[in-house]
Coordinates of N, CA and C in Angstrom, one line a residue:
M1 N 13.8 21.7 49.0 CA 13.4 21.0 47.8 C 14.4 21.3 46.7
E2 N 14.9 20.2 46.0 CA 15.9 20.4 45.0 C 15.3 20.3 43.6
K3 N 15.7 21.2 42.8 CA 15.3 21.2 41.4 C 16.2 20.3 40.6
K4 N 15.6 19.5 39.8 CA 16.4 18.6 38.9 C 16.3 19.1 37.5
G5 N 17.4 19.5 37.0 CA 17.5 20.0 35.6 C 17.0 21.4 35.4
T6 N 17.7 22.2 34.7 CA 17.2 23.5 34.4 C 17.4 23.8 32.9
L7 N 16.9 24.9 32.4 CA 17.1 25.2 31.0 C 18.6 25.4 30.7
N8 N 19.3 25.9 31.6 CA 20.7 26.2 31.3 C 21.6 25.0 31.1
E9 N 21.1 23.8 31.6 CA 21.9 22.6 31.4 C 21.7 22.0 30.0
T10 N 20.6 22.3 29.3 CA 20.2 21.8 28.0 C 20.8 22.6 26.9
P11 N 21.7 22.0 26.1 CA 22.3 22.8 25.0 C 21.2 23.1 23.9
I12 N 21.3 24.3 23.4 CA 20.3 24.7 22.4 C 21.0 24.5 21.0
L13 N 20.4 23.7 20.2 CA 20.9 23.4 18.9 C 19.9 23.8 17.8
A14 N 20.4 24.3 16.7 CA 19.5 24.7 15.6 C 19.0 23.4 14.9
I15 N 17.8 23.5 14.4 CA 17.2 22.4 13.7 C 17.9 22.3 12.3
P16 N 18.5 21.2 12.0 CA 19.2 21.1 10.7 C 18.2 21.2 9.5
R17 N 18.5 21.9 8.5 CA 17.6 22.0 7.4 C 17.9 21.0 6.3
R18 N 19.2 20.8 6.1 CA 19.6 19.9 5.0 C 20.8 19.1 5.5
I19 N 20.9 17.8 5.3 CA 22.0 17.0 5.6 C 22.7 16.6 4.3
K20 N 23.9 16.9 4.2 CA 24.7 16.6 2.9 C 25.1 15.1 3.0
V21 N 24.8 14.4 2.0 CA 25.2 13.0 1.9 C 26.4 12.9 0.9
N22 N 27.5 12.5 1.4 CA 28.7 12.4 0.5 C 28.9 11.1 -0.2
D23 N 28.3 10.1 0.4 CA 28.5 8.7 -0.2 C 27.2 8.0 -0.1
P24 N 26.8 7.2 -1.0 CA 25.6 6.4 -1.0 C 25.5 5.4 0.2
S25 N 26.7 5.0 0.8 CA 26.7 4.1 1.9 C 26.2 4.8 3.2
E26 N 26.1 6.1 3.2 CA 25.5 6.8 4.3 C 24.0 6.7 4.4
L27 N 23.4 6.3 3.3 CA 21.9 6.2 3.3 C 21.5 4.8 3.9
P28 N 20.4 4.8 4.6 CA 19.9 3.5 5.2 C 19.5 2.5 4.1
N29 N 19.7 1.2 4.4 CA 19.4 0.2 3.4 C 17.9 0.0 3.3
E30 N 17.2 0.0 4.4 CA 15.7 -0.1 4.5 C 15.1 1.0 5.2
Y31 N 14.3 1.7 4.6 CA 13.7 2.9 5.2 C 12.5 2.6 6.1
S32 N 12.0 1.4 6.1 CA 10.8 1.0 6.9 C 11.2 0.2 8.1
T33 N 12.5 0.1 8.5 CA 12.9 -0.6 9.6 C 13.6 0.3 10.6
T34 N 13.6 -0.1 11.9 CA 14.3 0.6 12.9 C 15.5 -0.2 13.3
P35 N 16.4 0.4 14.1 CA 17.6 -0.3 14.5 C 17.3 -1.6 15.2
G36 N 16.2 -1.7 15.9 CA 15.8 -2.9 16.7 C 15.2 -4.0 15.8
G37 N 15.0 -3.7 14.5 CA 14.4 -4.7 13.6 C 12.9 -4.6 13.5
T38 N 12.3 -3.5 14.0 CA 10.9 -3.3 14.0 C 10.5 -2.8 12.6
L39 N 9.5 -3.3 11.9 CA 9.0 -2.8 10.7 C 7.8 -1.9 10.9
Y40 N 7.7 -0.9 10.1 CA 6.5 0.0 10.3 C 6.1 0.4 8.9
S41 N 4.8 0.8 8.9 CA 4.2 1.2 7.6 C 3.2 2.3 8.0
T42 N 2.6 2.9 7.0 CA 1.5 3.9 7.2 C 0.4 3.5 6.3
T43 N -0.8 3.9 6.8 CA -2.0 3.7 6.1 C -2.3 4.9 5.2
P44 N -3.2 4.9 4.3 CA -3.5 6.1 3.5 C -3.9 7.2 4.3
G45 N -4.5 7.0 5.5 CA -4.9 8.0 6.4 C -3.8 8.6 7.2
G46 N -2.7 8.0 7.2 CA -1.5 8.5 7.9 C -1.3 7.8 9.2
T47 N -2.1 6.7 9.6 CA -1.9 6.0 10.8 C -0.6 5.1 10.7
K48 N 0.2 5.2 11.7 CA 1.4 4.4 11.7 C 1.1 3.0 12.2
I49 N 1.5 2.0 11.5 CA 1.3 0.6 11.9 C 2.7 0.0 12.2
I50 N 2.9 -0.6 13.4 CA 4.2 -1.2 13.7 C 4.0 -2.7 13.8
Y51 N 5.0 -3.4 13.1 CA 5.0 -4.8 13.1 C 6.4 -5.2 13.7
E52 N 6.3 -6.2 14.7 CA 7.5 -6.8 15.2 C 8.1 -7.7 14.2
R53 N 9.4 -7.8 14.1 CA 10.0 -8.6 13.1 C 9.7 -10.1 13.3
S54 N 9.7 -10.5 14.6 CA 9.4 -11.9 14.9 C 8.0 -12.3 14.5
F55 N 7.1 -11.4 14.7 CA 5.7 -11.6 14.3 C 5.5 -11.8 12.8
M56 N 6.2 -10.9 12.0 CA 6.2 -11.0 10.6 C 6.8 -12.3 10.0
K57 N 7.9 -12.7 10.6 CA 8.5 -14.0 10.2 C 7.7 -15.2 10.6
N58 N 6.9 -15.1 11.6 CA 6.1 -16.2 12.1 C 4.8 -16.3 11.2
L59 N 4.5 -15.3 10.5 CA 3.3 -15.3 9.6 C 3.4 -16.4 8.5
K60 N 4.6 -16.7 8.1 CA 4.7 -17.7 7.0 C 4.3 -19.1 7.5
N61 N 4.3 -19.3 8.8 CA 3.9 -20.6 9.4 C 2.4 -20.7 9.6
S62 N 1.7 -19.6 9.4 CA 0.3 -19.6 9.7 C -0.5 -20.5 8.7
P63 N -1.5 -21.3 9.2 CA -2.3 -22.1 8.3 C -2.9 -21.3 7.1
L64 N -3.3 -20.1 7.4 CA -3.9 -19.3 6.4 C -3.0 -19.0 5.2
S65 N -1.7 -18.8 5.5 CA -0.7 -18.5 4.5 C -0.4 -19.8 3.7
Q66 N -0.8 -21.0 4.1 CA -0.5 -22.2 3.4 C -1.6 -22.6 2.4
T67 N -2.7 -21.8 2.4 CA -3.8 -22.1 1.5 C -3.8 -21.2 0.3
P68 N -4.2 -21.6 -0.8 CA -4.2 -20.7 -2.0 C -5.4 -19.7 -1.8
P69 N -5.2 -18.6 -2.4 CA -6.3 -17.6 -2.3 C -7.5 -18.0 -3.1
K70 N -8.7 -17.4 -2.7 CA -9.9 -17.7 -3.4 C -9.8 -17.1 -4.8
G71 N -10.4 -17.8 -5.7 CA -10.4 -17.3 -7.1 C -9.1 -17.5 -7.8
V72 N -8.2 -18.4 -7.4 CA -6.9 -18.6 -8.0 C -7.0 -19.0 -9.4
S73 N -8.2 -19.5 -9.8 CA -8.3 -19.9 -11.2 C -8.5 -18.7 -12.2
S74 N -8.7 -17.6 -11.6 CA -8.9 -16.4 -12.5 C -7.6 -15.6 -12.6
F75 N -6.5 -16.1 -12.0 CA -5.2 -15.4 -12.1 C -4.6 -15.8 -13.5
P76 N -3.8 -14.9 -14.1 CA -3.1 -15.3 -15.3 C -2.0 -16.4 -15.0
S77 N -1.8 -17.3 -15.9 CA -0.8 -18.4 -15.7 C 0.6 -17.8 -15.5
E78 N 0.9 -16.6 -15.9 CA 2.3 -16.1 -15.7 C 2.5 -15.8 -14.2
V79 N 1.4 -15.5 -13.5 CA 1.5 -15.1 -12.1 C 1.6 -16.3 -11.2
L80 N 1.0 -17.4 -11.6 CA 0.9 -18.6 -10.7 C 2.3 -19.3 -10.7
R81 N 2.6 -19.9 -9.5 CA 3.8 -20.6 -9.3 C 3.5 -22.1 -9.2
N82 N 4.6 -22.9 -9.2 CA 4.6 -24.3 -9.0 C 3.7 -25.1 -10.0
G83 N 3.6 -24.6 -11.2 CA 2.9 -25.3 -12.2 C 1.4 -25.3 -12.1
I84 N 0.8 -24.5 -11.3 CA -0.7 -24.5 -11.2 C -1.2 -23.8 -12.4
K85 N -2.0 -24.5 -13.1 CA -2.6 -23.9 -14.4 C -3.9 -23.3 -14.1
A86 N -4.1 -22.1 -14.6 CA -5.4 -21.5 -14.4 C -6.5 -22.1 -15.4
E87 N -7.7 -22.3 -14.8 CA -8.7 -22.8 -15.7 C -9.2 -21.7 -16.6
P88 N -9.4 -22.1 -17.9 CA -9.9 -21.0 -18.8 C -11.3 -20.5 -18.4
K89 N -11.5 -19.2 -18.6 CA -12.8 -18.7 -18.3 C -13.7 -19.0 -19.4
Q90 N -15.0 -19.3 -18.9 CA -16.0 -19.7 -19.9 C -16.7 -18.4 -20.4
A91 N -16.8 -18.2 -21.7 CA -17.5 -17.0 -22.2 C -18.9 -17.0 -21.8
K92 N -19.4 -15.9 -21.4 CA -20.8 -15.8 -21.0 C -21.7 -15.9 -22.3
K93 N -22.7 -16.7 -22.3 CA -23.6 -16.8 -23.4 C -24.6 -15.7 -23.3
E94 N -24.8 -15.0 -24.4 CA -25.8 -14.0 -24.4 C -27.1 -14.6 -24.7
S95 N -28.1 -14.2 -24.0 CA -29.4 -14.7 -24.1 C -30.1 -14.0 -25.3
K96 N -30.8 -14.7 -26.1 CA -31.5 -14.2 -27.3 C -32.7 -13.3 -26.9
D97 N -33.1 -13.5 -25.7 CA -34.3 -12.7 -25.2 C -33.9 -11.3 -24.8
V98 N -32.6 -11.0 -24.6 CA -32.2 -9.7 -24.2 C -32.2 -8.8 -25.3
I99 N -32.8 -7.6 -25.2 CA -32.8 -6.6 -26.2 C -31.7 -5.6 -25.9
P100 N -30.8 -5.4 -26.9 CA -29.8 -4.4 -26.6 C -30.3 -3.0 -26.3
K101 N -29.7 -2.3 -25.4 CA -30.1 -1.0 -25.0 C -29.7 0.0 -26.1
K102 N -30.6 0.9 -26.4 CA -30.3 1.9 -27.4 C -29.8 3.1 -26.6
E103 N -28.6 3.7 -27.0 CA -28.1 4.9 -26.3 C -28.9 6.1 -26.7
A104 N -29.1 7.0 -25.8 CA -29.9 8.2 -26.0 C -29.0 9.1 -26.9
P105 N -29.6 9.7 -27.9 CA -28.8 10.6 -28.8 C -28.3 11.8 -27.9
L106 N -27.1 12.2 -28.3 CA -26.5 13.3 -27.6 C -27.2 14.6 -28.0
V107 N -27.6 15.4 -27.1 CA -28.2 16.7 -27.4 C -27.2 17.8 -27.2
N108 N -27.0 18.6 -28.2 CA -26.1 19.7 -28.1 C -26.8 20.9 -27.4
E109 N -26.5 21.1 -26.1 CA -27.2 22.2 -25.4 C -26.3 23.4 -25.4
D110 N -26.9 24.6 -25.5 CA -26.2 25.8 -25.4 C -25.6 26.0 -24.1
T111 N -24.4 26.6 -24.0 CA -23.8 26.9 -22.7 C -24.5 28.1 -22.1
F112 N -24.4 28.2 -20.8 CA -25.0 29.3 -20.1 C -23.9 30.0 -19.3
D113 N -24.2 31.3 -18.9 CA -23.3 32.1 -18.1 C -23.5 31.7 -16.7
M114 N -22.4 31.6 -16.0 CA -22.4 31.4 -14.5 C -22.2 32.7 -13.8
E115 N -22.9 32.8 -12.7 CA -22.7 34.0 -11.9 C -21.7 33.7 -10.8
L116 N -20.8 34.5 -10.6 CA -19.8 34.3 -9.6 C -20.0 35.2 -8.4

């Protein structure tokens, strides 16, 4: 029986602690892409999400991306493109039957000692 590979064949290298960058061109242009063109991102929980470049480019052809979002009339006109004007919001009419709530007066309570 023949053994394939031993520990003696593998060179042992120290883990680099700091890499010195001499020129800004040594930095990557996009930090979220891999050399194969795959995009990745992480969720707030730390889960890594991988997107294929072709899939992301194909999303612009999706019927869903061709429709305006719900509630587009509530967007400010500076945000909207292609001359779509936002409809002005109608002020809510206050009912005369509604009695305004009275706020409870603030009570100045003495502080107490906490046991640790």
